[in-house]
Short mmCIF file of C-alpha atoms in Angstrom, two decimals:
data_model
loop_
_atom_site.label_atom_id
_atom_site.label_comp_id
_atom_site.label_asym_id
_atom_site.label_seq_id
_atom_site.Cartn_x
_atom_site.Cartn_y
_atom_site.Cartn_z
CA UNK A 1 173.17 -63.42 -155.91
CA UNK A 2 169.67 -64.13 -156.99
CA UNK A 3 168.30 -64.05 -160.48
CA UNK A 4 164.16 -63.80 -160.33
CA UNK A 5 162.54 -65.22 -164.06
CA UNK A 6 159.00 -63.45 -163.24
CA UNK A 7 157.34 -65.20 -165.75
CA UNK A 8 158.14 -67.47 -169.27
CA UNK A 9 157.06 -69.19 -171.13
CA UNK A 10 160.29 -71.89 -172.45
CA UNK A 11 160.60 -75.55 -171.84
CA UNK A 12 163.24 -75.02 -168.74
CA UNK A 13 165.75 -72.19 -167.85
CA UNK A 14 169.27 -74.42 -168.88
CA UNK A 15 170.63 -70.91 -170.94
CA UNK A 16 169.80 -68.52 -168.07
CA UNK A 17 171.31 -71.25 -165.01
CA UNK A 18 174.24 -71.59 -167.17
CA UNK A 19 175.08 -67.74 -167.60
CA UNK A 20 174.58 -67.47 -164.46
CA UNK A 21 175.59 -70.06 -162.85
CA UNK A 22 179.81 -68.67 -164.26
CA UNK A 23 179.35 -65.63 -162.04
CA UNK A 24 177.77 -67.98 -158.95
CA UNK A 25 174.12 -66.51 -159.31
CA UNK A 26 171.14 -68.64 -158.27
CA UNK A 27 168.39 -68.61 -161.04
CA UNK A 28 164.58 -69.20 -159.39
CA UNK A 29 161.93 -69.22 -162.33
CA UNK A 30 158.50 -68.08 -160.92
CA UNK A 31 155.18 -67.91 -162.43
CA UNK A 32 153.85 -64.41 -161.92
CA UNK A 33 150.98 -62.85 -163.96
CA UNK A 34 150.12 -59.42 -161.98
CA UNK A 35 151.78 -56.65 -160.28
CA UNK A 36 151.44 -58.73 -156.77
CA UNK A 37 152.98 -61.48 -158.31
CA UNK A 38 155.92 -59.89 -159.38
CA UNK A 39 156.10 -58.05 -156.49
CA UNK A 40 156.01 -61.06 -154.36
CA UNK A 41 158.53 -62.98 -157.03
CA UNK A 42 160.77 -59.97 -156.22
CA UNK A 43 161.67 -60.03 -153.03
CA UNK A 44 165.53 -59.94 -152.25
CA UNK A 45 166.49 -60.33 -155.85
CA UNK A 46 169.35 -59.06 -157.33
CA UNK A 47 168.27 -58.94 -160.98
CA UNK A 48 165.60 -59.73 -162.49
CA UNK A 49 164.27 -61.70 -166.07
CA UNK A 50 160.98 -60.58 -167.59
CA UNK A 51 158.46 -61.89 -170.51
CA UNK A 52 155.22 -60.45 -169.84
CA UNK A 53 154.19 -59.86 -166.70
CA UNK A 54 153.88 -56.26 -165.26
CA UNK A 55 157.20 -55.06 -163.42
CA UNK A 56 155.52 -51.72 -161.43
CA UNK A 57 157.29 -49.70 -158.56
CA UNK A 58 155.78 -52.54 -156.46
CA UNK A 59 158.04 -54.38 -157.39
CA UNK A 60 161.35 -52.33 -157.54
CA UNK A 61 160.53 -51.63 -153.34
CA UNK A 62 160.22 -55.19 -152.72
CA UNK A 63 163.75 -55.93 -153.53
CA UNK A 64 166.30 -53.27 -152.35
CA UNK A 65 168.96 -54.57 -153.75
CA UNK A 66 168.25 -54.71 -157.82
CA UNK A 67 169.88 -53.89 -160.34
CA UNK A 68 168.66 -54.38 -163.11
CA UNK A 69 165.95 -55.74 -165.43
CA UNK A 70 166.41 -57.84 -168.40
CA UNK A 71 163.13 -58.19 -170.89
CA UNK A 72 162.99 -60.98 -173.26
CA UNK A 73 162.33 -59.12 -176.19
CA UNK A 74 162.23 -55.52 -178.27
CA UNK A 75 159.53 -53.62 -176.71
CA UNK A 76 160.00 -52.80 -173.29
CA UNK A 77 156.35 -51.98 -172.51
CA UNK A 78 155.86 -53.94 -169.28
CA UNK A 79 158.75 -52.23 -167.15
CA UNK A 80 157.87 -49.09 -165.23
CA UNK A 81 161.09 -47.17 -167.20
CA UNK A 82 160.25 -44.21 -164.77
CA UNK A 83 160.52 -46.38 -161.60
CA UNK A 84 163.40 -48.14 -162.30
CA UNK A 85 165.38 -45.27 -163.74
CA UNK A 86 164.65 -43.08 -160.16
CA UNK A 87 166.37 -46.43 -157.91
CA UNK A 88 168.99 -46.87 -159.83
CA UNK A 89 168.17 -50.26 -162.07
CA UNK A 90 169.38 -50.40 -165.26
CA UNK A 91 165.91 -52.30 -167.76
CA UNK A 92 168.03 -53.78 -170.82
CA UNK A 93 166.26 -55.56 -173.89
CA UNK A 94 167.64 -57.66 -176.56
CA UNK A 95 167.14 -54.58 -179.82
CA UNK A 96 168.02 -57.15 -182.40
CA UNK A 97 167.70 -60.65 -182.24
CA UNK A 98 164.53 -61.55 -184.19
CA UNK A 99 165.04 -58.79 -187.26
CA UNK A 100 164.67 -61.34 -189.90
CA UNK A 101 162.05 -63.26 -188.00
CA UNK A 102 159.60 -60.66 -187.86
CA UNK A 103 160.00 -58.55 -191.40
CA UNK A 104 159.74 -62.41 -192.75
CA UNK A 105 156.32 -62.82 -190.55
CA UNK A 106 155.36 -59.33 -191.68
CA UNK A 107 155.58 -60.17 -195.23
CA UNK A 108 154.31 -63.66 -194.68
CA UNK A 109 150.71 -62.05 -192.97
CA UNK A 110 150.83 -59.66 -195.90
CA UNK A 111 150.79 -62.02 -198.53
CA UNK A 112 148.15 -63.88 -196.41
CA UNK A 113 146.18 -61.59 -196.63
CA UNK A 114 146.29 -60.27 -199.93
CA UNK A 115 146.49 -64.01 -201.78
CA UNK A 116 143.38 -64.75 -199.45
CA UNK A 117 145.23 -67.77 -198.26
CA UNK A 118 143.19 -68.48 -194.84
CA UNK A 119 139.90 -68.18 -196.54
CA UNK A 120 140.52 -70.55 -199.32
CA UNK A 121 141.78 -72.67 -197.16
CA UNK A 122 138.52 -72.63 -194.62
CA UNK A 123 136.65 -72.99 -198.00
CA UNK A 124 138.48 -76.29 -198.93
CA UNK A 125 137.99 -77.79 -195.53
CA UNK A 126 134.12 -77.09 -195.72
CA UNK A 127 133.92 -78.68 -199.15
CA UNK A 128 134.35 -75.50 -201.47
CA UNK A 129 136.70 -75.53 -203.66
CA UNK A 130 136.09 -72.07 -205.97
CA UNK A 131 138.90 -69.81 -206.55
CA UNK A 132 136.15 -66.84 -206.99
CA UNK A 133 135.50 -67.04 -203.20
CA UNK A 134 139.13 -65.31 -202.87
CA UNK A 135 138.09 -62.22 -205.04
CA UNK A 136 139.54 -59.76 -205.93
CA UNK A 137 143.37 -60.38 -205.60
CA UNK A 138 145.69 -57.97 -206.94
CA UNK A 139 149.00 -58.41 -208.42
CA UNK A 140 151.45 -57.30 -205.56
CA UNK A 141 154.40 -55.65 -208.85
CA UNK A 142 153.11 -52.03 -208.47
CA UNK A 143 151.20 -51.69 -205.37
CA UNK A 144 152.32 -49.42 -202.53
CA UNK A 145 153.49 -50.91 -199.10
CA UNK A 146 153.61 -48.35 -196.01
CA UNK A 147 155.05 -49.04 -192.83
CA UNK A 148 154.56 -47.24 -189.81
CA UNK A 149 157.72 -46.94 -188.21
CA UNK A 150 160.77 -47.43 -190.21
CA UNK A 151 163.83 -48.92 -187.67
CA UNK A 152 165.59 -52.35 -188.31
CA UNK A 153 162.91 -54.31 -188.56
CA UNK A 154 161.21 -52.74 -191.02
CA UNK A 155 164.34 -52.08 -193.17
CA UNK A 156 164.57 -55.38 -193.46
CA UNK A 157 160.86 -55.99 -194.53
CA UNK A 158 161.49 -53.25 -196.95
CA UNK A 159 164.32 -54.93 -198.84
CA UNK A 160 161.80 -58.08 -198.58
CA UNK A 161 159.09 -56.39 -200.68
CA UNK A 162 160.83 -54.50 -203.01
CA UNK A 163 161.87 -57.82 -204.51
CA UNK A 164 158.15 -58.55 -204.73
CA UNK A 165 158.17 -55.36 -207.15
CA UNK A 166 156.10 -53.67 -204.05
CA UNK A 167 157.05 -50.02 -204.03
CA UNK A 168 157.64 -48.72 -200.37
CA UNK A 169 156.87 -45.36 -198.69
CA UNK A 170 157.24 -44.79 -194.74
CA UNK A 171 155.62 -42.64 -191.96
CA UNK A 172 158.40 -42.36 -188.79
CA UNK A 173 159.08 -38.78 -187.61
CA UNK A 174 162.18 -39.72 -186.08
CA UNK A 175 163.59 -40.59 -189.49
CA UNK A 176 164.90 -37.84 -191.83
CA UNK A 177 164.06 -38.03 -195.94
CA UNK A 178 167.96 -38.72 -196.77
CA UNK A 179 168.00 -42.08 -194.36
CA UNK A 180 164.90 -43.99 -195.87
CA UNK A 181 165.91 -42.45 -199.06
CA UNK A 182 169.15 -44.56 -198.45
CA UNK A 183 166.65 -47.77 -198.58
CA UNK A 184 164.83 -46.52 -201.66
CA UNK A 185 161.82 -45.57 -199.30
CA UNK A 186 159.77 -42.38 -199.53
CA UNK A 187 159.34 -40.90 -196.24
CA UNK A 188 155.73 -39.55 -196.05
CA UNK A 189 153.06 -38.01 -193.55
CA UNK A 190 150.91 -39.73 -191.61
CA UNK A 191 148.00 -38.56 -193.45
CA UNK A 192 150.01 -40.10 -196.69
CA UNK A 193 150.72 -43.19 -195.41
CA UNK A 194 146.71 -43.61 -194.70
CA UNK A 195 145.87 -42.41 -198.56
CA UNK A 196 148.55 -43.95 -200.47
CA UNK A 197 149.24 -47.20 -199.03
CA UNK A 198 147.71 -50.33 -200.51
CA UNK A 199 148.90 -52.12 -197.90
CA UNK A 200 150.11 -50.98 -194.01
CA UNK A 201 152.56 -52.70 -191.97
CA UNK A 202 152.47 -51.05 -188.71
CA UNK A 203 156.46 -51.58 -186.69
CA UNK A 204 155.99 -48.57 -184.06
CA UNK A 205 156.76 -49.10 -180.68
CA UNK A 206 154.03 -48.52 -177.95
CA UNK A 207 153.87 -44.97 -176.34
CA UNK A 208 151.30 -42.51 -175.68
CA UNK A 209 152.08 -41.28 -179.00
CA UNK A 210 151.41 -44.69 -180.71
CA UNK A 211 148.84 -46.19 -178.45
CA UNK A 212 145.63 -46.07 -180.87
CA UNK A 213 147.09 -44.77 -183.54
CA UNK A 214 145.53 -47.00 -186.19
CA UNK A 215 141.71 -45.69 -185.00
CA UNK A 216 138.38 -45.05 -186.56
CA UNK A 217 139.80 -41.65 -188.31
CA UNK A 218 142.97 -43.61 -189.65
CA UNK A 219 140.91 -46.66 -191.25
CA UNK A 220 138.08 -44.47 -192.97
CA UNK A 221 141.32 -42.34 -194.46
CA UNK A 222 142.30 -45.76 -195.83
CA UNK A 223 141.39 -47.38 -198.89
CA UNK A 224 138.69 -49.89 -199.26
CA UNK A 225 140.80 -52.03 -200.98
CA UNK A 226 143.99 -51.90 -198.37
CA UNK A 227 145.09 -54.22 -195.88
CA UNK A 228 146.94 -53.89 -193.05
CA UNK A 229 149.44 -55.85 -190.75
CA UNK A 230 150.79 -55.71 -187.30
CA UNK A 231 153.93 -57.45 -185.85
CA UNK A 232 154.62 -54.74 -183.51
CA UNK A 233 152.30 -53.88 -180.66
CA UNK A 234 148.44 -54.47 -180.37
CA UNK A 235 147.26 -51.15 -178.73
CA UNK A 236 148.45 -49.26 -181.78
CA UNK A 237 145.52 -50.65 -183.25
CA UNK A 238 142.02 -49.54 -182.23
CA UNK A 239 140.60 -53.41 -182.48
CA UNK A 240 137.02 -52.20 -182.08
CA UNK A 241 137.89 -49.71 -184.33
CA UNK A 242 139.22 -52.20 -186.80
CA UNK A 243 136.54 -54.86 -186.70
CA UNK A 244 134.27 -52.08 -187.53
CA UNK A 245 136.27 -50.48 -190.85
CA UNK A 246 135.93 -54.04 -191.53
CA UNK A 247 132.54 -54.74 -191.46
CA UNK A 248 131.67 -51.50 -192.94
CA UNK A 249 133.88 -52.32 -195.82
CA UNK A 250 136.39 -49.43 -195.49
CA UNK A 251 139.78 -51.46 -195.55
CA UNK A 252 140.10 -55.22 -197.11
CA UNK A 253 141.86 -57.65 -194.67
CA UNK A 254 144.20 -57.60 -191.57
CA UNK A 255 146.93 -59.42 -190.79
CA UNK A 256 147.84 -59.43 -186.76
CA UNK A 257 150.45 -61.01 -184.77
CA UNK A 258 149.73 -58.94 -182.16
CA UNK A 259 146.55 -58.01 -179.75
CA UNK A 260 146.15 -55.50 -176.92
CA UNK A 261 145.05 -58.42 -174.83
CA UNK A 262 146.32 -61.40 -175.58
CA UNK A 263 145.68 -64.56 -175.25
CA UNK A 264 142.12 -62.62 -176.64
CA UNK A 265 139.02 -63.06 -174.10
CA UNK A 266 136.65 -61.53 -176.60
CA UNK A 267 137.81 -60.32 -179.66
CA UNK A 268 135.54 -58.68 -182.30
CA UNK A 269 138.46 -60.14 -184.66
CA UNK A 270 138.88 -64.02 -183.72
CA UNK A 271 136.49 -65.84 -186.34
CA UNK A 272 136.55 -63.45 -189.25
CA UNK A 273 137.19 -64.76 -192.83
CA UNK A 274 139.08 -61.24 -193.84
CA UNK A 275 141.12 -60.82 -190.85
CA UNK A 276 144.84 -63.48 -190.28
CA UNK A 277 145.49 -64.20 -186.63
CA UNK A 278 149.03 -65.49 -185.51
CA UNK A 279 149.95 -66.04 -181.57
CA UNK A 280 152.97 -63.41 -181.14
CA UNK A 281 154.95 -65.60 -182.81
CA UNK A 282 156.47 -63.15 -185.59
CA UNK A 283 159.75 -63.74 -183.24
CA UNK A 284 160.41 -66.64 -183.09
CA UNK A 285 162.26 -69.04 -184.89
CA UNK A 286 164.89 -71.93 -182.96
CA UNK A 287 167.55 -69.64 -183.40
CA UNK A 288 165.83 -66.53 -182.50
CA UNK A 289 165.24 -68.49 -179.26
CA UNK A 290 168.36 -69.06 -178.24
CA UNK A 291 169.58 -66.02 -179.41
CA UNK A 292 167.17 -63.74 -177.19
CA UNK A 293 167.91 -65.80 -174.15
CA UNK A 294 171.48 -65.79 -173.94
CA UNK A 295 171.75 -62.35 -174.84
CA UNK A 296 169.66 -60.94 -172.16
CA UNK A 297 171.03 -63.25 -169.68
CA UNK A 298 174.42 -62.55 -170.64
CA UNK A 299 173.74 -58.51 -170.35
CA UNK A 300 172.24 -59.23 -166.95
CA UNK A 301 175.47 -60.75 -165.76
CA UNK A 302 177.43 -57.86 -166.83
CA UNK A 303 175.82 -55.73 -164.57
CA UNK A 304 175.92 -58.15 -161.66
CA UNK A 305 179.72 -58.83 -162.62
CA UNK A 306 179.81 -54.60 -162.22
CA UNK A 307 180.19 -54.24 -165.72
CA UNK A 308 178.41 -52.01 -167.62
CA UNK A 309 175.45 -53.34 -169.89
CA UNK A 310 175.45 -53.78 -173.45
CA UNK A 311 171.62 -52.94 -174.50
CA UNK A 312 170.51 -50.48 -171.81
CA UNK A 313 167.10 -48.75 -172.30
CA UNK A 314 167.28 -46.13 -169.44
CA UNK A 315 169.82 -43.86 -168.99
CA UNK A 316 171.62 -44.24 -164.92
#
């Protein structure tokens, strides 16, 4: 059998070659970036490992005999779900190995952002040392944190906060009142979480629901004095959008881990004094690492081994 890596991003593939190397699977790491490359990667694997390059139907028909897909990560955003559900190939993630890794990162932006931390900082290393440069910081005890999307991940970042003395409310229509009540959260609307929030931590996944979400409407709804963070995925921010509600004053800050594009080629965002950039790293940590590895790999081998998987996102 032949395990394809499309693309990653590690030191070496020692977890993966020795998972699979117990159920006598070859592991070939490629480099792939596009659709072609994957496609060409593909051909007469077995499974497959993916980080971020595209997996499209392209793909799926070079290699006959797949079965299944294993993403290193949450968000599942670069498999075609459609065309591997219709030939048969299970796409399995890893749901919830980097929980306290990214609520942590979450908060950590957050505070960034609202202590000012990057700008002093920048101010120090060019010779200004003023704490008025900062201004205004607010004392975090009272303020409101919303978060936009309210599954593990979140949870966790709520529990985080609320020991800051930040009260919580939640937007997530796939969450019912009595559950975030359960976590001392308020569920809200939408157009609540915009109004009330000091500060918004965005955890949605990306759909056509979610893609753009955060646009020009959303940040002029906002308060001039809010902030907001995102650990989750980049398109459910309108950047342009963003950099503008900026400039014109409407919100305070950002706090991003994530971009639609990323690395950035242009970014109205990269060089701004009020906006905290982090390289999708909200996951990681040398546990996390490991963790996310084996666990995919391991899942992978079930299904080779004819077992059924333990973190399947499409149904078969």
């Amino acid at each position: 059998m032949r395990v394809v890596v499309t693309d990653y991003n590690f030191e070496d593939l020692g977890i993966e070659r020795e998972v699979f190397e117990s159920i006598g699977a070859e592991v070939v790491g490629a480099d792939a970036g596009t659709e072609a490359e994957v496609r060409e990667a593909a051909e007469g694997a077995d499974a497959l490992l993916n980080q971020y390059a595209p997996v499209g139907p392209a793909a799926f028909d070079a290699a006959p005999d797949l079965r299944a897909v294993g993403r290193y990560g949450v968000g599942v955003d670069t498999v075609d779900l459609d065309a591997a559900t219709e030939r048969g190939v299970w796409v399995l993630n890893v749901p919830n190995y980097c929980e306290d890794e990214v609520s942590t990162h979450a908060l950590s932006l957050l505070l960034a952002c609202e202590r000012q931390v990057a700008r002093f900082d920048s101010a120090i290393e060019d010779g200004d040392w003023d704490w008025k440069i900062g201004r205004p910081i607010f004392r975090q005890r009272g303020r409101t944190l919303g978060l936009a999307g309210f599954g593990k991940i979140p949870q966790r970042l709520a529990r985080k906060a609320s020991t800051l003395g930040l009260d919580v409310i939640a937007y997530d229509p796939y969450v019912d009142r009595e559950e975030l009540a359960e976590h001392d959260v308020e569920k809200v609307a939408f157009d609540g979480l915009l109004e009330r929030s000091d500060a918004i931590s965005v955890h949605t996944p990306l759909t056509d629901e979610t893609r753009g979400l955060f646009d020009r409407e959303a940040f002029a709804a906002m308060d001039e004095e809010s902030v907001i963070v995102n650990t989750a995925r980049g398109a459910v921010i309108d950047v342009e959008a963003l950099a503008d509600a900026l400039e014109a004053g409407e919100i305070r800050g950002a706090g991003l881990d994530v971009l639609p594009e990323e690395p950035p080629d242009e970014s109205p965002l990269v060089g701004r004094e009020d906006v905290v950039l982090t390289p999708h790293v909200g996951w990681y940590s040398e546990e996390s690492i490991v963790e996310l590895r084996r666990t995919v790999a391991e899942d992978v081998a079930r299904v080779l081994g004819g077992e059924a998987p333990e973190n399947p996102v499409n149904e078969l």
